[in-house]
Coordinates of C-alpha atoms and ligand atoms in Angstrom, one line a residue:
M26 CA -0.4 0.1 -0.2
T27 CA 1.2 3.1 -1.0
K28 CA 1.8 5.6 2.1
I29 CA -0.7 8.4 1.9
Q30 CA 0.9 12.6 1.6
T31 CA 0.4 13.5 5.2
Q32 CA 0.6 17.5 3.7
P33 CA -2.3 18.7 3.0
P34 CA -2.4 20.0 -0.9
R35 CA -0.2 23.0 -1.9
G36 CA -1.5 26.4 -0.6
T37 CA -3.9 25.1 1.7
R38 CA -3.5 24.7 5.9
D39 CA -4.2 21.7 8.4
F40 CA -6.0 23.9 11.6
Y41 CA -4.5 21.8 14.8
P42 CA -5.9 22.8 17.8
E43 CA -3.5 25.8 18.9
E44 CA -3.9 27.4 15.0
L45 CA -7.4 27.2 15.7
R46 CA -7.9 28.8 18.7
V47 CA -6.0 31.4 16.8
R48 CA -8.3 31.5 14.0
S49 CA -11.6 31.7 16.9
W50 CA -10.1 34.2 18.4
L51 CA -9.6 36.4 15.1
F52 CA -13.7 35.1 14.1
D53 CA -15.4 36.3 17.3
H54 CA -13.6 39.1 16.9
W55 CA -15.1 40.0 13.1
R56 CA -18.4 38.4 14.4
T57 CA -18.8 40.7 17.5
V58 CA -18.0 44.3 15.0
A59 CA -19.9 43.0 12.7
R60 CA -23.0 42.6 15.3
S61 CA -21.9 45.9 17.0
F62 CA -23.1 47.5 13.7
G63 CA -26.3 45.5 13.4
F64 CA -25.6 42.9 11.1
E65 CA -26.8 39.3 10.8
E66 CA -24.6 36.2 9.8
V67 CA -25.6 33.6 6.8
D68 CA -23.8 31.7 5.2
A69 CA -24.3 29.5 1.7
P70 CA -22.8 26.5 -0.1
I71 CA -19.0 26.0 -0.6
V72 CA -19.8 24.0 -4.0
E73 CA -21.7 26.7 -6.3
H74 CA -22.7 26.1 -10.1
A75 CA -19.6 27.2 -12.2
E76 CA -21.6 29.5 -14.0
L77 CA -22.0 32.4 -11.3
Y78 CA -18.2 33.2 -11.3
Q79 CA -18.1 33.3 -15.1
R80 CA -17.7 36.7 -16.0
K81 CA -15.7 37.5 -19.0
A82 CA -13.6 41.6 -18.3
G83 CA -10.7 38.7 -18.3
E84 CA -10.3 38.6 -14.2
E85 CA -8.0 36.7 -12.6
I86 CA -10.0 35.4 -10.5
V87 CA -12.1 33.4 -13.3
D88 CA -8.9 31.8 -14.3
Q89 CA -8.4 31.2 -10.3
L90 CA -11.2 29.0 -10.5
Y91 CA -11.4 25.8 -8.3
H92 CA -13.9 23.6 -10.9
F93 CA -15.6 20.5 -12.1
E94 CA -17.8 18.6 -13.7
L95 CA -20.0 16.3 -12.1
H96 CA -23.3 14.3 -13.0
D97 CA -23.6 16.4 -15.7
R98 CA -23.8 19.6 -13.7
H99 CA -20.4 22.4 -13.8
L100 CA -19.7 23.4 -10.5
A101 CA -17.1 25.5 -8.4
L102 CA -15.4 26.2 -5.1
R103 CA -16.4 29.2 -4.6
S104 CA -13.7 31.7 -5.1
E105 CA -15.4 34.9 -3.0
F106 CA -19.0 35.0 -1.5
T107 CA -20.7 38.1 -3.7
P108 CA -21.5 35.6 -6.3
S109 CA -23.7 33.5 -3.3
L110 CA -24.6 36.9 -1.9
A111 CA -26.1 38.1 -4.9
R112 CA -28.2 34.4 -6.2
M113 CA -29.4 34.7 -1.9
V114 CA -30.6 37.8 -2.9
M115 CA -32.3 37.4 -5.9
A116 CA -34.2 34.0 -4.6
R117 CA -36.2 36.3 -2.1
Q118 CA -35.7 39.9 -4.0
G119 CA -39.4 40.3 -3.8
G120 CA -39.8 39.8 0.2
L121 CA -36.3 41.4 1.7
R122 CA -37.2 44.4 3.5
W123 CA -34.5 46.9 2.7
P124 CA -31.6 47.5 3.1
I125 CA -30.0 44.3 4.3
R126 CA -26.8 44.1 6.4
W127 CA -25.4 40.8 6.0
F128 CA -22.1 39.5 7.2
S129 CA -20.7 36.3 6.3
I130 CA -17.2 34.0 7.1
P131 CA -16.5 31.7 4.0
Q132 CA -13.6 30.0 3.0
C133 CA -12.7 30.9 -0.4
W134 CA -10.7 29.1 -2.9
R135 CA -8.5 30.3 -5.8
Y136 CA -5.8 28.5 -7.3
E137 CA -3.7 31.4 -7.0
R138 CA 0.4 32.2 -7.6
M139 CA 1.5 31.9 -3.9
T140 CA 2.9 34.7 -2.1
R141 CA 3.2 36.2 1.8
G142 CA -0.1 36.5 3.0
R143 CA -1.9 34.7 -0.7
R144 CA -2.8 31.7 -0.6
R145 CA -5.1 29.1 -2.2
E146 CA -7.6 28.7 0.5
H147 CA -8.6 31.7 2.6
Y148 CA -11.3 33.0 4.8
Q149 CA -12.9 36.2 4.6
W150 CA -14.3 37.9 6.6
N151 CA -17.6 39.7 4.4
M152 CA -19.7 42.6 5.0
D153 CA -22.2 43.9 2.5
V154 CA -25.5 46.3 2.2
W155 CA -28.2 46.3 -0.1
G156 CA -30.7 48.6 -0.8
E157 CA -29.0 51.6 0.1
A158 CA -27.7 54.1 -2.7
G159 CA -25.7 56.2 -0.5
V160 CA -22.0 56.6 0.7
G161 CA -23.9 56.5 4.2
A162 CA -23.2 52.5 3.5
E163 CA -19.6 52.3 2.7
A164 CA -19.0 54.9 5.9
E165 CA -20.3 52.5 8.3
L166 CA -18.8 49.6 6.2
I167 CA -15.3 51.6 6.6
A168 CA -16.2 52.5 10.1
A169 CA -16.6 48.6 10.8
I170 CA -13.2 47.5 9.2
F171 CA -11.5 49.9 11.6
A172 CA -13.4 48.8 14.2
A173 CA -12.4 45.1 13.9
L174 CA -8.4 46.7 13.3
D175 CA -8.5 48.3 16.5
A176 CA -10.2 45.6 18.3
L177 CA -7.1 43.6 17.3
G178 CA -5.1 45.8 18.4
L179 CA -3.6 47.4 15.8
A180 CA -2.4 51.2 16.4
P181 CA -4.2 53.9 14.4
A182 CA -1.6 54.5 11.9
D183 CA -0.5 50.8 11.1
V184 CA -3.5 50.6 8.9
R185 CA -4.0 53.3 6.1
M186 CA -7.3 52.7 3.7
R187 CA -7.3 54.5 0.4
I188 CA -10.1 55.4 -1.3
N189 CA -11.2 55.8 -5.0
S190 CA -14.2 56.1 -6.8
R191 CA -14.4 54.1 -10.0
A192 CA -17.6 56.2 -11.0
L193 CA -15.5 59.3 -11.3
L194 CA -12.8 57.3 -13.4
E195 CA -15.5 56.5 -15.7
E196 CA -17.3 60.2 -15.4
T197 CA -13.6 61.1 -16.6
L198 CA -13.4 58.8 -19.4
R199 CA -16.5 58.7 -21.0
D200 CA -16.1 61.6 -22.6
R201 CA -13.0 61.2 -24.0
F202 CA -12.9 57.2 -24.5
L203 CA -16.0 55.4 -22.9
A204 CA -18.8 57.1 -25.0
D205 CA -18.9 54.7 -28.3
R206 CA -17.8 51.6 -25.9
P207 CA -19.3 51.7 -22.5
D208 CA -18.6 47.9 -22.1
A209 CA -14.3 49.1 -22.1
F210 CA -14.7 50.0 -19.1
A211 CA -14.7 46.7 -16.8
P212 CA -12.0 45.8 -18.8
L213 CA -10.0 48.6 -18.3
C214 CA -10.0 48.6 -14.8
V215 CA -9.2 45.1 -14.4
I216 CA -6.0 45.7 -16.5
I217 CA -5.4 49.2 -14.6
D218 CA -5.7 47.1 -11.0
K219 CA -2.6 45.1 -12.6
L220 CA -0.8 48.7 -12.1
D221 CA 1.2 48.0 -9.2
K222 CA 2.3 44.2 -10.2
I223 CA 3.4 44.7 -13.8
G224 CA 3.9 48.4 -14.5
A225 CA 2.6 51.5 -16.1
D226 CA 4.5 50.5 -19.5
A227 CA 2.8 47.7 -19.5
V228 CA -0.3 48.5 -18.5
V229 CA 0.1 50.9 -21.3
D230 CA 0.5 47.9 -23.3
Q231 CA -2.4 45.9 -22.8
L232 CA -5.0 48.6 -23.1
A233 CA -3.9 49.6 -26.6
D234 CA -3.7 46.1 -27.6
P235 CA -5.9 45.8 -30.8
A236 CA -6.9 42.3 -29.8
G237 CA -7.7 42.4 -26.0
P238 CA -10.8 43.8 -24.5
V239 CA -10.0 47.6 -24.0
G240 CA -8.3 48.3 -27.9
L241 CA -7.6 51.9 -26.9
P242 CA -5.2 54.2 -29.5
R243 CA -1.6 54.1 -27.2
P244 CA -1.9 57.9 -26.6
E245 CA -5.0 57.9 -24.9
A246 CA -4.0 54.4 -22.9
K247 CA -1.2 57.0 -21.6
D248 CA -3.5 59.6 -20.4
A249 CA -5.6 56.8 -18.9
V250 CA -3.2 55.6 -17.0
A251 CA -1.5 59.4 -16.3
L252 CA -5.4 59.9 -14.3
L253 CA -4.3 57.5 -11.5
S254 CA -1.5 59.5 -10.1
V255 CA -3.4 62.6 -9.5
S256 CA -2.9 62.9 -5.8
G257 CA -5.6 64.1 -4.4
L258 CA -9.4 65.3 -4.7
E259 CA -8.8 68.6 -5.8
E260 CA -6.4 67.3 -9.2
A261 CA -9.0 64.8 -9.5
E262 CA -11.7 67.5 -9.5
R263 CA -9.8 69.2 -12.5
N264 CA -10.1 66.5 -14.7
A265 CA -13.3 65.6 -13.7
P266 CA -16.1 66.5 -15.8
A267 CA -17.9 69.8 -13.9
G268 CA -20.9 68.8 -11.4
S269 CA -19.5 65.3 -11.4
A270 CA -21.7 63.7 -9.2
A271 CA -19.0 60.7 -8.3
L272 CA -16.8 63.6 -7.2
A273 CA -19.6 64.6 -5.0
G274 CA -19.9 61.3 -3.7
L275 CA -16.4 60.9 -2.6
R276 CA -16.3 64.4 -0.7
E277 CA -19.4 63.4 0.8
L278 CA -18.0 60.1 2.1
F279 CA -14.8 62.1 3.3
D280 CA -17.0 64.1 5.4
R281 CA -18.7 61.3 6.8
L282 CA -16.2 59.0 7.8
D283 CA -14.5 62.5 9.8
D284 CA -17.6 62.0 11.7
Y285 CA -16.2 58.4 12.8
G286 CA -13.4 60.2 14.1
L287 CA -11.4 58.3 10.6
A288 CA -10.1 61.2 9.0
D289 CA -6.6 60.9 9.5
R290 CA -6.6 57.3 8.4
V291 CA -8.3 57.1 5.2
A292 CA -7.1 58.8 2.1
F293 CA -8.4 59.7 -2.0
D294 CA -6.2 57.5 -4.0
A295 CA -7.3 57.6 -8.0
S296 CA -5.0 54.6 -8.0
V297 CA -7.2 51.9 -6.0
V298 CA -9.6 50.4 -8.9
R299 CA -10.1 46.7 -7.7
G300 CA -9.3 43.6 -9.5
L301 CA -13.2 42.4 -9.7
A302 CA -15.7 43.6 -12.6
Y303 CA -18.2 44.4 -11.1
Y304 CA -17.4 47.5 -8.9
T305 CA -19.6 50.7 -10.1
G306 CA -18.4 53.4 -7.6
V307 CA -16.9 53.5 -4.6
V308 CA -14.1 51.2 -4.2
F309 CA -11.5 50.6 -1.1
E310 CA -8.2 49.0 0.1
A311 CA -6.9 48.4 3.2
F312 CA -3.0 48.2 3.6
D313 CA -0.6 48.0 6.2
A314 CA 1.4 51.2 6.9
E315 CA 4.9 49.7 5.6
G316 CA 3.4 48.2 2.7
S317 CA 5.4 45.0 3.3
L318 CA 2.2 43.0 2.7
R319 CA -0.7 42.8 0.4
A320 CA -4.1 44.3 0.7
I321 CA -6.0 43.5 4.0
C322 CA -9.2 43.7 2.4
G323 CA -10.8 45.4 -0.1
G324 CA -14.4 46.3 -1.0
G325 CA -16.6 48.8 -3.2
R326 CA -20.1 49.1 -4.9
Y327 CA -21.6 47.1 -7.4
D328 CA -24.3 48.4 -7.8
R329 CA -25.3 46.7 -11.4
L330 CA -24.4 43.3 -10.1
L331 CA -27.6 41.7 -9.8
E332 CA -29.1 43.1 -13.3
T333 CA -25.6 40.8 -14.7
L334 CA -27.1 37.7 -13.4
G335 CA -30.9 38.6 -14.6
G336 CA -32.7 40.5 -11.3
K337 CA -33.7 43.7 -11.1
P338 CA -31.0 46.1 -9.8
V339 CA -30.1 46.5 -6.6
P340 CA -27.6 48.9 -4.9
A341 CA -25.1 46.9 -3.4
V342 CA -21.7 47.6 -1.3
G343 CA -19.5 45.4 0.6
F344 CA -15.8 44.5 1.1
G345 CA -13.4 40.8 1.3
F346 CA -11.2 40.6 4.6
G347 CA -9.1 37.9 4.8
D348 CA -7.4 35.9 8.0
A349 CA -4.3 36.0 5.5
V350 CA -2.3 38.6 5.5
I351 CA -4.1 40.1 8.9
T352 CA -2.8 37.4 10.8
E353 CA 0.8 38.4 9.2
L354 CA 0.6 41.8 10.6
L355 CA -0.5 40.9 13.5
A356 CA 2.8 38.4 13.9
D357 CA 4.7 41.1 12.4
K358 CA 3.9 43.3 15.0
G359 CA 4.1 41.0 18.3
L360 CA -0.1 40.8 18.3
L361 CA -0.9 37.4 17.7
P362 CA -2.2 36.1 21.4
E363 CA -0.5 32.8 23.0
L364 CA -4.5 31.1 23.5
P365 CA -4.1 28.3 26.0
R366 CA -6.6 25.4 25.7
D367 CA -9.5 26.0 27.9
L368 CA -10.1 23.9 30.3
D369 CA -12.0 23.8 33.7
A370 CA -10.9 20.6 35.0
V371 CA -9.5 16.9 34.9
V372 CA -11.3 14.6 36.7
F373 CA -8.7 11.4 37.3
P374 CA -10.3 8.3 39.2
F375 CA -7.6 6.0 40.2
G376 CA -8.3 2.6 38.9
A377 CA -11.6 0.3 37.5
D378 CA -13.1 0.7 40.8
E379 CA -13.3 4.3 40.9
R380 CA -14.3 4.8 37.1
R381 CA -18.5 5.0 38.2
A382 CA -17.7 7.6 40.3
G383 CA -15.6 9.8 38.5
T384 CA -18.1 9.4 35.7
L385 CA -20.5 10.8 37.9
L386 CA -18.3 13.6 39.0
A387 CA -17.4 14.6 35.1
R388 CA -21.2 14.8 34.5
A389 CA -22.0 17.1 37.4
L390 CA -19.4 19.2 37.0
R391 CA -20.3 19.4 33.5
A392 CA -24.0 20.2 33.8
Q393 CA -22.8 23.6 35.9
G394 CA -21.5 24.7 32.2
R395 CA -17.5 23.3 33.2
S396 CA -15.3 21.7 30.1
V397 CA -14.2 18.5 31.9
E398 CA -12.0 16.1 30.7
L399 CA -12.2 12.8 32.0
V400 CA -8.9 10.6 32.4
L401 CA -10.0 7.5 30.7
G402 CA -7.7 3.8 31.0
E403 CA -5.2 3.3 33.0
V404 CA -3.1 6.3 34.0
K405 CA -0.4 6.5 36.5
L406 CA -1.2 9.5 39.4
K407 CA 2.6 11.1 38.3
R408 CA 1.9 11.1 34.6
A409 CA -1.9 12.2 35.2
L410 CA -1.0 15.0 37.5
A411 CA 1.7 16.4 34.3
D412 CA -1.1 16.1 31.8
A413 CA -3.3 17.5 33.4
D414 CA -0.8 20.6 33.9
R415 CA -0.1 20.7 30.7
S416 CA -3.4 20.8 29.7
G417 CA -3.6 23.9 31.3
A418 CA -6.5 22.8 32.6
R419 CA -7.3 24.6 36.7
Q420 CA -8.3 22.3 38.5
I421 CA -7.5 18.0 39.3
F422 CA -10.5 15.8 40.7
L423 CA -8.2 12.9 42.3
I424 CA -10.5 9.8 43.5
G425 CA -8.7 7.0 44.5
P426 CA -10.1 4.1 47.2
D427 CA -9.7 5.9 50.1
E428 CA -11.3 8.8 48.8
Q429 CA -14.1 6.8 47.6
A430 CA -15.0 5.5 50.8
R431 CA -15.0 8.5 52.1
G432 CA -17.5 10.3 49.5
V433 CA -15.3 13.0 48.0
A434 CA -12.7 13.8 45.6
R435 CA -9.5 15.1 46.3
C436 CA -9.3 18.4 44.8
R437 CA -6.3 20.3 43.5
D438 CA -5.6 23.9 42.2
L439 CA -3.0 23.5 39.8
T440 CA -2.1 27.1 39.6
T441 CA -1.8 27.5 43.9
G442 CA -1.4 23.4 44.5
E443 CA -4.0 24.2 47.4
E444 CA -5.9 21.0 48.0
R445 CA -9.4 20.4 49.9
D446 CA -12.2 17.7 49.3
E447 CA -15.2 18.0 47.2
P448 CA -18.1 15.9 47.9
L449 CA -19.0 13.4 45.8
P450 CA -22.5 13.6 43.9
Ligands
HAM529 P1 -11.3 40.8 -3.4 O1 -10.3 41.5 -3.0 O2 -11.3 39.7 -4.3 O3 -12.1 41.1 -2.6 O4 -10.9 40.2 -1.6 C1 -11.0 40.3 -0.4 C2 -10.0 40.1 0.7 O5 -9.8 38.6 0.4 C3 -8.4 40.8 0.4 O6 -8.0 41.8 0.3 C4 -7.5 39.3 1.0 O7 -7.6 40.2 2.6 C5 -8.1 38.3 0.6 N1 -7.9 37.3 -0.2 C6 -8.6 37.3 -1.7 N2 -7.4 36.0 -1.8 C7 -7.1 36.1 -1.2 C8 -6.2 34.7 -1.2 N3 -6.0 33.8 -2.1 N4 -5.3 34.5 0.0 C9 -5.0 35.2 0.9 N5 -6.4 35.7 1.1 C10 -6.8 36.2 0.2 C11 -13.3 40.2 -2.7 O8 -13.3 38.6 -3.0 C12 -14.6 40.9 -3.3 N6 -16.0 39.7 -3.4 C13 -15.2 41.5 -1.6 C14 -16.3 42.0 -1.8 C15 -17.7 42.2 -1.0 N7 -17.1 43.3 -2.4 C16 -17.9 43.6 -2.3 N8 -18.0 42.3 -0.8

């Protein structure tokens, strides 16, 4: 028989208890913050209809899909949660009370090239608001992200949020290049999103590729890339058409973020467009201040996604915040907690004659809500004490022949070493 590989598939993780404790700690913070903003948790299957993910704008995420045919069905592991969420909203579109505020913590799968903080599966905290067109929704979501970063122990200066609006870029480009080919905008954003990764020249080449999805004349492709380096809202305003609604929206968003005390932690950045085709409005990404890691989280407004899936239009905005980059950042800053196992007590019956008394005591303690490990099998006292110490338990209950005869267990406090008798149930 061939021996199985003990490592999980490359880019995926096993979670042993000590790792799962840290993961649960992170998820608890996410859940607490989401609930404090009035969001309700939802979930969906990890296997979805592959067609839900098959968009044609040249996004990397589409090529990274884990997909397969099974009984004539084309299925895929979810690469992100937003398409499932759209499907769920669409299924109940007539009966939902808007706006809805839902959060989720799905595991997502992408066959990605591995770098620090990027893997082939990750857990992603999502918060989404559906049915609200105003930037108040964006402000709430961005405030929730910072609330989570604060709760995790990061200092305000550790993370910066960069904010832009695809609608602003679209308005600015519409008169110049997009008037006769509006469909080129989504693929244009997908290409522009690669700026940091492949550099300006390569972005211009791709925008100007006559066989590509955008096919801009080269000088116009260069102009489009130049727009990404404008360095403030004032300069963006000079490029935008008069009375730009997108610009007004961005200004309002920055004002609202000021109300949340976040003005110093956010900045306009014209180069943030995000790599997913469905965004239509405000887009945002948070990065560590040193810029040594990939995006901590990212999101934006996607008011037309439901239409592209055949539903009625509903405005929507949300974000995804993965577990991988934040864990790297917290580890770099020494902020990942050492979490002991959470065990209240060990019950140790010395031998077969005391086993029943031990079982009844464990049952009684568990009924009081305590976490109790019952020692199984024949174990020496020394070994049981050492194991109890290592387990992080607070107490051990010893039941030997003498204790049983007296109707008690000897209860030792494992921190102070103090002992006392406790009556057996
Ligand atoms: P995304 O930018 O593709 O957006 O992913 C959001 C976050 O998920 C990233 O910023 C990162 O924290 C994490 N992430 C993504 N891919 C990986 C990976 N391969 N390894 C580790 N972490 C990763 C979305 O997925 C959108 N659906 C988010 C959204 C929700 N927009 C609106 N609502």
